[in-house]
PDB file of C-alpha atoms in Angstrom:
ATOM      1  CA  MET A 310     136.668 139.587 105.252  1.00  0.00           C
ATOM      2  CA  PRO A 311     135.474 139.494 108.895  1.00  0.00           C
ATOM      3  CA  GLU A 312     132.685 142.260 109.494  1.00  0.00           C
ATOM      4  CA  PRO A 313     133.765 145.574 110.458  1.00  0.00           C
ATOM      5  CA  LEU A 314     132.863 146.379 114.779  1.00  0.00           C
ATOM      6  CA  PRO A 315     129.546 148.282 114.307  1.00  0.00           C
ATOM      7  CA  ASP A 316     130.459 152.068 115.766  1.00  0.00           C
ATOM      8  CA  GLU A 317     127.837 151.812 118.336  1.00  0.00           C
ATOM      9  CA  GLY A 318     130.271 151.934 121.608  1.00  0.00           C
ATOM     10  CA  PRO A 319     131.898 149.076 122.735  1.00  0.00           C
ATOM     11  CA  PRO A 320     130.505 145.136 122.275  1.00  0.00           C
ATOM     12  CA  SER A 321     128.266 144.475 125.348  1.00  0.00           C
ATOM     13  CA  ASP A 322     130.080 140.985 125.651  1.00  0.00           C
ATOM     14  CA  LEU A 323     132.989 142.201 126.316  1.00  0.00           C
ATOM     15  CA  VAL A 324     134.555 139.579 129.019  1.00  0.00           C
ATOM     16  CA  SER A 325     135.605 140.487 132.331  1.00  0.00           C
ATOM     17  CA  ASP A 326     137.901 139.573 134.134  1.00  0.00           C
ATOM     18  CA  VAL A 327     138.940 140.500 138.103  1.00  0.00           C
ATOM     19  CA  PHE A 328     142.571 140.452 137.116  1.00  0.00           C
ATOM     20  CA  ALA A 329     142.144 143.536 135.123  1.00  0.00           C
ATOM     21  CA  ARG A 330     142.253 146.306 137.089  1.00  0.00           C
ATOM     22  CA  ASP A 331     139.942 148.415 135.422  1.00  0.00           C
ATOM     23  CA  CYS A 332     137.145 145.574 135.099  1.00  0.00           C
ATOM     24  CA  THR A 333     133.675 146.935 137.293  1.00  0.00           C
ATOM     25  CA  SER A 334     134.734 142.919 138.746  1.00  0.00           C
ATOM     26  CA  ARG A 335     137.996 143.747 139.750  1.00  0.00           C
ATOM     27  CA  SER A 336     136.929 146.814 142.028  1.00  0.00           C
ATOM     28  CA  ALA A 337     133.504 145.202 143.039  1.00  0.00           C
ATOM     29  CA  PHE A 338     136.229 141.568 144.239  1.00  0.00           C
ATOM     30  CA  GLU A 339     138.550 143.953 146.183  1.00  0.00           C
ATOM     31  CA  ASP A 340     134.736 145.499 147.499  1.00  0.00           C
ATOM     32  CA  VAL A 341     132.884 142.159 149.082  1.00  0.00           C
ATOM     33  CA  THR A 342     136.630 140.472 150.252  1.00  0.00           C
ATOM     34  CA  ALA A 343     137.551 144.338 151.567  1.00  0.00           C
ATOM     35  CA  LYS A 344     138.766 144.271 155.449  1.00  0.00           C
ATOM     36  CA  TRP A 345     135.710 144.535 156.890  1.00  0.00           C
ATOM     37  CA  ALA A 346     132.737 143.874 153.671  1.00  0.00           C
ATOM     38  CA  SER A 347     132.998 139.963 154.031  1.00  0.00           C
ATOM     39  CA  LEU A 348     132.211 139.896 158.145  1.00  0.00           C
ATOM     40  CA  THR A 349     129.246 142.003 157.781  1.00  0.00           C
ATOM     41  CA  LEU A 350     127.899 140.302 153.916  1.00  0.00           C
ATOM     42  CA  LEU A 351     128.114 136.911 155.610  1.00  0.00           C
ATOM     43  CA  ALA A 352     127.053 138.976 158.829  1.00  0.00           C
ATOM     44  CA  LEU A 353     123.673 138.999 156.615  1.00  0.00           C
ATOM     45  CA  HIS A 354     123.651 136.569 154.501  1.00  0.00           C
ATOM     46  CA  GLU A 355     122.149 135.633 158.039  1.00  0.00           C
ATOM     47  CA  GLY A 356     118.767 137.659 158.044  1.00  0.00           C
ATOM     48  CA  GLY A 357     118.955 141.690 157.992  1.00  0.00           C
ATOM     49  CA  TYR A 358     119.977 143.579 160.420  1.00  0.00           C
ATOM     50  CA  ARG A 359     120.269 146.988 162.792  1.00  0.00           C
ATOM     51  CA  PHE A 360     122.981 148.830 162.627  1.00  0.00           C
ATOM     52  CA  ASN A 361     123.338 148.060 166.272  1.00  0.00           C
ATOM     53  CA  ALA A 362     123.091 144.498 166.602  1.00  0.00           C
ATOM     54  CA  LEU A 363     125.288 143.781 163.192  1.00  0.00           C
ATOM     55  CA  ARG A 364     128.174 146.125 164.530  1.00  0.00           C
ATOM     56  CA  ARG A 365     128.284 143.950 167.678  1.00  0.00           C
ATOM     57  CA  ARG A 366     127.871 140.577 165.433  1.00  0.00           C
ATOM     58  CA  VAL A 367     130.635 142.005 163.454  1.00  0.00           C
ATOM     59  CA  GLU A 368     132.871 141.590 166.025  1.00  0.00           C
ATOM     60  CA  GLY A 369     136.015 144.379 166.501  1.00  0.00           C
ATOM     61  CA  VAL A 370     134.217 146.305 164.324  1.00  0.00           C
ATOM     62  CA  SER A 371     134.324 150.718 164.312  1.00  0.00           C
ATOM     63  CA  GLU A 372     131.421 152.695 163.823  1.00  0.00           C
ATOM     64  CA  LYS A 373     132.894 154.982 161.524  1.00  0.00           C
ATOM     65  CA  MET A 374     134.281 151.830 159.300  1.00  0.00           C
ATOM     66  CA  LEU A 375     130.974 149.812 159.369  1.00  0.00           C
ATOM     67  CA  SER A 376     129.602 152.549 158.457  1.00  0.00           C
ATOM     68  CA  GLN A 377     131.874 153.200 155.225  1.00  0.00           C
ATOM     69  CA  THR A 378     131.916 149.109 154.686  1.00  0.00           C
ATOM     70  CA  LEU A 379     127.721 149.164 154.095  1.00  0.00           C
ATOM     71  CA  GLN A 380     127.995 152.762 151.422  1.00  0.00           C
ATOM     72  CA  ALA A 381     130.694 151.339 149.233  1.00  0.00           C
ATOM     73  CA  LEU A 382     128.300 147.433 149.280  1.00  0.00           C
ATOM     74  CA  GLU A 383     125.196 149.851 148.400  1.00  0.00           C
ATOM     75  CA  ARG A 384     126.694 151.527 145.429  1.00  0.00           C
ATOM     76  CA  ASP A 385     127.697 148.333 144.073  1.00  0.00           C
ATOM     77  CA  GLY A 386     124.177 147.019 145.008  1.00  0.00           C
ATOM     78  CA  PHE A 387     125.142 143.886 147.065  1.00  0.00           C
ATOM     79  CA  LEU A 388     122.788 145.497 149.641  1.00  0.00           C
ATOM     80  CA  THR A 389     119.486 148.307 150.707  1.00  0.00           C
ATOM     81  CA  ARG A 390     119.316 150.642 153.124  1.00  0.00           C
ATOM     82  CA  GLU A 391     115.254 151.174 154.096  1.00  0.00           C
ATOM     83  CA  VAL A 392     114.471 153.667 156.907  1.00  0.00           C
ATOM     84  CA  VAL A 393     111.559 152.321 159.095  1.00  0.00           C
ATOM     85  CA  THR A 394     109.453 154.861 160.411  1.00  0.00           C
ATOM     86  CA  ALA A 395     108.546 153.696 163.425  1.00  0.00           C
ATOM     87  CA  ILE A 396     109.602 155.862 166.735  1.00  0.00           C
ATOM     88  CA  PRO A 397     112.244 156.039 167.120  1.00  0.00           C
ATOM     89  CA  PRO A 398     113.111 155.698 163.602  1.00  0.00           C
ATOM     90  CA  ARG A 399     115.242 152.920 162.851  1.00  0.00           C
ATOM     91  CA  VAL A 400     117.084 151.726 160.208  1.00  0.00           C
ATOM     92  CA  GLU A 401     117.538 148.356 158.391  1.00  0.00           C
ATOM     93  CA  TYR A 402     120.038 146.049 156.311  1.00  0.00           C
ATOM     94  CA  ALA A 403     119.770 143.729 154.223  1.00  0.00           C
ATOM     95  CA  LEU A 404     121.158 141.786 151.301  1.00  0.00           C
ATOM     96  CA  THR A 405     119.531 142.479 147.607  1.00  0.00           C
ATOM     97  CA  PRO A 406     119.301 138.363 145.811  1.00  0.00           C
ATOM     98  CA  LEU A 407     122.856 139.396 143.723  1.00  0.00           C
ATOM     99  CA  GLY A 408     124.477 139.687 147.465  1.00  0.00           C
ATOM    100  CA  GLN A 409     122.881 136.761 148.620  1.00  0.00           C
ATOM    101  CA  ARG A 410     124.820 134.914 146.244  1.00  0.00           C
ATOM    102  CA  VAL A 411     127.969 136.974 147.271  1.00  0.00           C
ATOM    103  CA  ALA A 412     127.287 136.400 150.310  1.00  0.00           C
ATOM    104  CA  GLY A 413     126.703 132.036 149.624  1.00  0.00           C
ATOM    105  CA  ARG A 414     129.751 132.125 147.610  1.00  0.00           C
ATOM    106  CA  LEU A 415     131.741 134.125 150.792  1.00  0.00           C
ATOM    107  CA  ARG A 416     130.328 131.214 153.305  1.00  0.00           C
ATOM    108  CA  ALA A 417     131.464 128.243 150.751  1.00  0.00           C
ATOM    109  CA  LEU A 418     135.168 130.022 151.591  1.00  0.00           C
ATOM    110  CA  ALA A 419     134.105 130.597 155.481  1.00  0.00           C
ATOM    111  CA  ASP A 420     132.983 126.721 155.422  1.00  0.00           C
ATOM    112  CA  LEU A 421     136.157 125.630 154.491  1.00  0.00           C
ATOM    113  CA  LEU A 422     137.996 127.526 156.540  1.00  0.00           C
ATOM    114  CA  GLU A 423     136.628 126.970 159.177  1.00  0.00           C
ATOM    115  CA  GLU A 424     136.631 123.403 158.848  1.00  0.00           C
ATOM    116  CA  ALA A 425     140.416 123.762 158.114  1.00  0.00           C
ATOM    117  CA  ALA A 426     141.172 126.137 161.101  1.00  0.00           C
ATOM    118  CA  PRO A 427     142.899 123.025 162.758  1.00  0.00           C
ATOM    119  CA  GLU A 428     145.766 121.891 159.553  1.00  0.00           C
ATOM    120  CA  VAL A 429     146.298 125.926 159.624  1.00  0.00           C
ATOM    121  CA  GLU A 430     146.552 125.968 163.184  1.00  0.00           C
ATOM    122  CA  ARG A 431     149.603 123.092 162.355  1.00  0.00           C
ATOM    123  CA  ALA A 432     150.894 124.934 158.997  1.00  0.00           C
ATOM    124  CA  ARG A 433     151.929 127.915 161.494  1.00  0.00           C
ATOM    125  CA  GLU A 434     153.343 126.019 164.207  1.00  0.00           C
ATOM    126  CA  GLU A 435     155.321 124.486 161.533  1.00  0.00           C
ATOM    127  CA  HIS A 436     155.893 127.355 159.412  1.00  0.00           C
ATOM    128  CA  PRO A 437     160.394 128.174 160.708  1.00  0.00           C
ATOM    129  CA  GLY A 438     158.727 131.950 159.272  1.00  0.00           C
ATOM    130  CA  ARG A 439     158.508 134.767 162.409  1.00  0.00           C
ATOM    131  CA  ALA A 440     154.862 134.802 163.996  1.00  0.00           C
ATOM    132  CA  ARG A 441     152.243 137.496 162.985  1.00  0.00           C
TER     133      ARG A 441
ATOM    134  CA  MET B 755     124.871 112.049 185.806  1.00  0.00           C
ATOM    135  CA  PRO B 756     126.667 112.850 182.672  1.00  0.00           C
ATOM    136  CA  GLU B 757     130.178 111.152 182.074  1.00  0.00           C
ATOM    137  CA  PRO B 758     132.785 114.306 183.278  1.00  0.00           C
ATOM    138  CA  LEU B 759     135.162 115.447 180.777  1.00  0.00           C
ATOM    139  CA  PRO B 760     138.911 113.963 180.217  1.00  0.00           C
ATOM    140  CA  ASP B 761     141.490 116.688 181.610  1.00  0.00           C
ATOM    141  CA  GLU B 762     143.312 116.725 178.959  1.00  0.00           C
ATOM    142  CA  GLY B 763     143.332 119.331 177.154  1.00  0.00           C
ATOM    143  CA  PRO B 764     140.104 121.683 175.176  1.00  0.00           C
ATOM    144  CA  PRO B 765     137.928 119.228 173.644  1.00  0.00           C
ATOM    145  CA  SER B 766     138.953 118.621 170.002  1.00  0.00           C
ATOM    146  CA  ASP B 767     135.143 119.450 168.803  1.00  0.00           C
ATOM    147  CA  LEU B 768     135.628 123.094 169.922  1.00  0.00           C
ATOM    148  CA  VAL B 769     133.457 124.351 167.104  1.00  0.00           C
ATOM    149  CA  SER B 770     135.117 127.428 164.634  1.00  0.00           C
ATOM    150  CA  ASP B 771     133.451 130.578 163.941  1.00  0.00           C
ATOM    151  CA  VAL B 772     135.080 132.773 161.474  1.00  0.00           C
ATOM    152  CA  PHE B 773     132.885 136.216 163.687  1.00  0.00           C
ATOM    153  CA  ALA B 774     135.462 135.457 166.938  1.00  0.00           C
ATOM    154  CA  ARG B 775     138.433 137.333 167.012  1.00  0.00           C
ATOM    155  CA  ASP B 776     140.491 134.605 168.430  1.00  0.00           C
ATOM    156  CA  CYS B 777     139.841 132.470 165.962  1.00  0.00           C
ATOM    157  CA  THR B 778     141.961 130.783 163.744  1.00  0.00           C
ATOM    158  CA  SER B 779     139.698 130.342 160.842  1.00  0.00           C
ATOM    159  CA  ARG B 780     139.186 134.573 161.098  1.00  0.00           C
ATOM    160  CA  SER B 781     142.430 135.160 160.298  1.00  0.00           C
ATOM    161  CA  ALA B 782     143.037 132.376 157.986  1.00  0.00           C
ATOM    162  CA  PHE B 783     139.549 133.778 155.963  1.00  0.00           C
ATOM    163  CA  GLU B 784     140.991 137.452 156.643  1.00  0.00           C
ATOM    164  CA  ASP B 785     145.341 136.094 155.085  1.00  0.00           C
ATOM    165  CA  VAL B 786     142.724 134.607 151.937  1.00  0.00           C
ATOM    166  CA  THR B 787     140.941 137.837 151.526  1.00  0.00           C
ATOM    167  CA  ALA B 788     143.101 140.328 152.366  1.00  0.00           C
ATOM    168  CA  LYS B 789     144.134 143.090 149.492  1.00  0.00           C
ATOM    169  CA  TRP B 790     146.547 140.836 147.377  1.00  0.00           C
ATOM    170  CA  ALA B 791     146.033 137.766 148.640  1.00  0.00           C
ATOM    171  CA  SER B 792     142.659 136.644 146.991  1.00  0.00           C
ATOM    172  CA  LEU B 793     143.984 137.723 143.831  1.00  0.00           C
ATOM    173  CA  THR B 794     147.750 136.127 144.428  1.00  0.00           C
ATOM    174  CA  LEU B 795     145.384 132.840 145.206  1.00  0.00           C
ATOM    175  CA  LEU B 796     143.435 133.038 142.130  1.00  0.00           C
ATOM    176  CA  ALA B 797     146.524 133.390 139.294  1.00  0.00           C
ATOM    177  CA  LEU B 798     148.070 129.839 141.286  1.00  0.00           C
ATOM    178  CA  HIS B 799     145.081 128.306 141.247  1.00  0.00           C
ATOM    179  CA  GLU B 800     145.797 128.391 137.448  1.00  0.00           C
ATOM    180  CA  GLY B 801     149.436 126.334 138.156  1.00  0.00           C
ATOM    181  CA  GLY B 802     153.001 127.749 139.295  1.00  0.00           C
ATOM    182  CA  TYR B 803     153.841 130.479 139.300  1.00  0.00           C
ATOM    183  CA  ARG B 804     157.695 132.204 139.530  1.00  0.00           C
ATOM    184  CA  PHE B 805     157.709 135.460 141.534  1.00  0.00           C
ATOM    185  CA  ASN B 806     158.680 138.203 139.003  1.00  0.00           C
ATOM    186  CA  ALA B 807     155.626 135.712 136.877  1.00  0.00           C
ATOM    187  CA  LEU B 808     153.590 135.747 138.930  1.00  0.00           C
ATOM    188  CA  ARG B 809     153.836 139.505 139.718  1.00  0.00           C
ATOM    189  CA  ARG B 810     152.888 140.064 136.184  1.00  0.00           C
ATOM    190  CA  ARG B 811     149.757 138.051 137.116  1.00  0.00           C
ATOM    191  CA  VAL B 812     148.481 139.987 139.507  1.00  0.00           C
ATOM    192  CA  GLU B 813     148.652 143.730 138.108  1.00  0.00           C
ATOM    193  CA  GLY B 814     149.195 146.286 140.151  1.00  0.00           C
ATOM    194  CA  VAL B 815     151.519 144.635 143.199  1.00  0.00           C
ATOM    195  CA  SER B 816     154.357 145.350 143.972  1.00  0.00           C
ATOM    196  CA  GLU B 817     157.437 143.391 144.544  1.00  0.00           C
ATOM    197  CA  LYS B 818     157.648 144.088 149.230  1.00  0.00           C
ATOM    198  CA  MET B 819     153.510 143.098 148.813  1.00  0.00           C
ATOM    199  CA  LEU B 820     153.420 140.428 146.705  1.00  0.00           C
ATOM    200  CA  SER B 821     156.563 139.608 149.242  1.00  0.00           C
ATOM    201  CA  GLN B 822     154.686 139.591 152.457  1.00  0.00           C
ATOM    202  CA  THR B 823     152.013 138.190 150.804  1.00  0.00           C
ATOM    203  CA  LEU B 824     153.016 134.843 149.928  1.00  0.00           C
ATOM    204  CA  GLN B 825     155.118 134.852 152.861  1.00  0.00           C
ATOM    205  CA  ALA B 826     151.109 134.933 155.100  1.00  0.00           C
ATOM    206  CA  LEU B 827     150.017 132.406 152.594  1.00  0.00           C
ATOM    207  CA  GLU B 828     152.805 129.905 153.450  1.00  0.00           C
ATOM    208  CA  ARG B 829     152.906 130.568 156.874  1.00  0.00           C
ATOM    209  CA  ASP B 830     149.341 129.270 156.598  1.00  0.00           C
ATOM    210  CA  GLY B 831     149.728 126.556 155.113  1.00  0.00           C
ATOM    211  CA  PHE B 832     148.120 127.392 151.574  1.00  0.00           C
ATOM    212  CA  LEU B 833     151.516 127.780 149.988  1.00  0.00           C
ATOM    213  CA  THR B 834     154.726 126.398 148.980  1.00  0.00           C
ATOM    214  CA  ARG B 835     158.214 128.019 148.178  1.00  0.00           C
ATOM    215  CA  GLU B 836     160.264 126.057 146.259  1.00  0.00           C
ATOM    216  CA  VAL B 837     163.487 126.786 145.286  1.00  0.00           C
ATOM    217  CA  VAL B 838     164.852 125.087 142.023  1.00  0.00           C
ATOM    218  CA  THR B 839     168.990 124.272 141.617  1.00  0.00           C
ATOM    219  CA  ALA B 840     168.977 125.588 138.388  1.00  0.00           C
ATOM    220  CA  ILE B 841     171.956 128.377 136.828  1.00  0.00           C
ATOM    221  CA  PRO B 842     170.353 130.701 138.095  1.00  0.00           C
ATOM    222  CA  PRO B 843     167.710 129.355 140.347  1.00  0.00           C
ATOM    223  CA  ARG B 844     164.686 130.118 140.913  1.00  0.00           C
ATOM    224  CA  VAL B 845     162.099 130.218 143.215  1.00  0.00           C
ATOM    225  CA  GLU B 846     158.554 128.384 142.149  1.00  0.00           C
ATOM    226  CA  TYR B 847     155.294 128.754 144.486  1.00  0.00           C
ATOM    227  CA  ALA B 848     152.366 126.302 144.316  1.00  0.00           C
ATOM    228  CA  LEU B 849     149.352 126.107 146.467  1.00  0.00           C
ATOM    229  CA  THR B 850     149.064 123.326 148.343  1.00  0.00           C
ATOM    230  CA  PRO B 851     146.104 120.367 148.360  1.00  0.00           C
ATOM    231  CA  LEU B 852     144.385 123.370 150.939  1.00  0.00           C
ATOM    232  CA  GLY B 853     145.293 126.182 149.437  1.00  0.00           C
ATOM    233  CA  GLN B 854     143.290 124.969 145.776  1.00  0.00           C
ATOM    234  CA  ARG B 855     140.658 124.263 147.970  1.00  0.00           C
ATOM    235  CA  VAL B 856     140.397 128.153 149.397  1.00  0.00           C
ATOM    236  CA  ALA B 857     141.585 128.622 145.445  1.00  0.00           C
ATOM    237  CA  GLY B 858     138.637 127.150 144.003  1.00  0.00           C
ATOM    238  CA  ARG B 859     135.497 129.030 145.960  1.00  0.00           C
ATOM    239  CA  LEU B 860     137.663 131.806 145.458  1.00  0.00           C
ATOM    240  CA  ARG B 861     137.295 130.697 141.873  1.00  0.00           C
ATOM    241  CA  ALA B 862     133.732 131.006 142.449  1.00  0.00           C
ATOM    242  CA  LEU B 863     133.033 134.270 144.045  1.00  0.00           C
ATOM    243  CA  ALA B 864     134.967 135.765 141.260  1.00  0.00           C
ATOM    244  CA  ASP B 865     133.241 134.316 138.187  1.00  0.00           C
ATOM    245  CA  LEU B 866     129.814 135.093 140.107  1.00  0.00           C
ATOM    246  CA  LEU B 867     131.807 138.613 140.400  1.00  0.00           C
ATOM    247  CA  GLU B 868     132.662 138.617 136.443  1.00  0.00           C
ATOM    248  CA  GLU B 869     129.090 137.766 135.531  1.00  0.00           C
ATOM    249  CA  ALA B 870     127.435 140.226 137.592  1.00  0.00           C
ATOM    250  CA  ALA B 871     129.662 142.767 137.127  1.00  0.00           C
ATOM    251  CA  PRO B 872     127.057 144.764 134.366  1.00  0.00           C
ATOM    252  CA  GLU B 873     124.536 144.374 137.478  1.00  0.00           C
ATOM    253  CA  VAL B 874     126.961 146.449 139.842  1.00  0.00           C
ATOM    254  CA  GLU B 875     127.694 149.798 136.791  1.00  0.00           C
ATOM    255  CA  ARG B 876     124.160 149.478 136.572  1.00  0.00           C
ATOM    256  CA  ALA B 877     124.631 149.712 140.603  1.00  0.00           C
ATOM    257  CA  ARG B 878     127.398 152.699 140.454  1.00  0.00           C
ATOM    258  CA  GLU B 879     125.694 154.074 138.448  1.00  0.00           C
ATOM    259  CA  GLU B 880     121.737 154.652 139.806  1.00  0.00           C
ATOM    260  CA  HIS B 881     123.613 154.793 143.420  1.00  0.00           C
ATOM    261  CA  PRO B 882     122.761 158.706 144.154  1.00  0.00           C
ATOM    262  CA  GLY B 883     126.137 158.614 146.917  1.00  0.00           C
ATOM    263  CA  ARG B 884     129.067 159.903 145.851  1.00  0.00           C
ATOM    264  CA  ALA B 885     131.604 158.619 143.461  1.00  0.00           C
ATOM    265  CA  ARG B 886     134.489 156.463 144.851  1.00  0.00           C
TER     266      ARG B 886
END
């Protein structure tokens, strides 16, 4: 007869699954692939940034969207926000070790798509459907 | 003196850059990281799917969103849509070789986040900011 499950909450080896709507890995996956989050992570993969420099690097992002994106990524533990006491004080953003690993995987995806850009262009030209 | 550039359109070694707003790689990157696109690619990474089965696999997606997502991914050359003449006829979706490579990189990202779910949960609990 199998051992009864101990009565101490969920087992610690519950399997994570990005397809499961209630799984932390799914919301984390959505957070890092969100509209501006991936490019923000790719930028910070190059090194720490101050807010305005980061905003210039992530072409097209508004101040509000970048701010929200940074908050969500900080909350998930992918980046840190450090207030540097100087005159004037400044705020610097940098990836945590986990954020570096996530950004590395996104960089591998970006590398592939940069390399495949001509192939994607050809597919778009040949595609019978309407343009974007 | 350097050779003049040949007069036959842009050089073929133009560098792709996901940060550049007008680059094909940027819109392709946005297409594969779009709200439902990543999960759809991850599902098709497991094998071909018919529409309704795919919709069940990608928990939470509406018919309309899945349909739009599939169109965008087909247009970029990441998947094919095949009408199988049977009774009743059915439509099957499958990744192209390029789509497989893209989905493989997304799978590597998903694996990392599934593994890191406990770490993300801890970060969220410790984060002083408001909940999502």
